[in-house]
XYZ file of C-alpha atoms in Angstrom:
102
model
C -2.677 8.960 17.661
C -3.450 6.665 14.769
C -7.522 4.814 15.499
C -8.283 1.712 13.724
C -10.601 2.472 10.455
C -14.934 1.917 11.261
C -17.115 -0.084 9.569
C -18.019 3.646 8.394
C -14.753 4.926 6.954
C -13.961 1.622 5.571
C -16.648 2.497 2.890
C -15.124 5.690 1.777
C -12.010 4.955 1.832
C -11.442 1.153 0.335
C -13.791 1.293 -2.109
C -11.597 3.777 -4.392
C -8.883 1.280 -2.887
C -10.916 -2.084 -4.728
C -11.392 0.125 -7.712
C -7.591 0.319 -8.868
C -6.416 -3.727 -7.663
C -6.374 -3.755 -4.059
C -8.276 -6.030 -2.031
C -8.653 -7.779 1.520
C -6.315 -10.190 2.767
C -7.939 -13.249 3.728
C -7.432 -14.008 7.921
C -6.255 -10.254 8.508
C -7.087 -6.366 8.507
C -4.808 -5.235 5.805
C -4.956 -4.950 1.829
C -2.975 -6.149 -0.549
C -1.278 -5.209 -4.701
C 0.676 -6.403 -7.322
C 2.142 -4.105 -9.053
C 3.803 -5.454 -12.505
C 6.451 -3.260 -14.035
C 9.084 -3.525 -17.542
C 11.512 -4.600 -15.793
C 13.596 -4.799 -12.152
C 15.443 -0.658 -12.491
C 12.001 0.042 -12.721
C 10.531 -1.875 -9.551
C 12.917 -1.166 -7.640
C 13.394 2.725 -8.573
C 9.728 2.726 -7.995
C 9.884 0.571 -4.168
C 12.890 3.732 -3.601
C 10.116 6.464 -4.345
C 8.280 4.473 -1.853
C 10.069 3.943 0.399
C 11.252 7.908 0.810
C 7.256 8.819 1.680
C 6.736 5.741 4.195
C 9.774 6.892 6.479
C 8.157 10.515 6.445
C 5.714 8.743 7.135
C 6.537 6.373 9.853
C 4.975 4.146 7.967
C 6.239 0.982 6.498
C 4.776 -1.536 4.069
C 5.316 -5.610 3.996
C 6.365 -5.518 0.738
C 8.569 -7.763 -1.032
C 10.737 -7.704 -4.709
C 11.267 -10.878 -7.623
C 12.678 -9.314 -10.763
C 10.266 -7.532 -12.098
C 7.484 -7.495 -9.443
C 6.248 -6.183 -5.771
C 3.303 -7.433 -3.700
C 2.544 -4.938 -1.014
C 0.805 -5.713 2.082
C -0.949 -2.614 4.455
C -1.912 -2.569 7.898
C -1.726 -0.838 10.564
C 0.953 -3.098 12.922
C -0.181 0.081 16.723
C -2.967 -0.739 15.310
C -4.054 -4.178 14.984
C -5.367 -3.641 12.129
C -6.416 -0.629 8.560
C -6.433 2.317 9.247
C -6.359 6.036 7.594
C -2.412 5.302 6.668
C -2.842 2.213 5.580
C -4.874 4.222 3.033
C -2.949 7.261 2.030
C 0.242 4.938 1.268
C -1.480 2.879 -1.063
C -2.692 5.982 -2.762
C 0.310 7.386 -2.796
C 1.801 3.936 -3.931
C -1.133 3.765 -7.119
C 0.406 8.075 -7.626
C 3.924 7.378 -8.091
C 2.985 4.064 -10.570
C 0.555 6.214 -12.592
C -2.488 6.319 -10.913
C -4.218 3.493 -12.070
C -3.985 -0.303 -11.354
C -0.994 -2.274 -12.753
């Protein structure tokens, strides 16, 4: 069963994500990041790659896409907050983007 991140675990797990552009969402136990691509096809292609991993891990992002910009919010609804699955998917998204902040 998935568990909500403890305060101690958050320090270790979330800090590297904050260093790549992820940020806490005001009023929610969730993280957010905006990715900007060269064009719509690149953005949609990245979303397709992420969707395959999200489905494999049964953990789906809240996201929207307008032209070359993708806004992503991650939280685990089953625990009403952040879990290790959110950090795992965030790291995968960064890796598929190229490993760094957009």
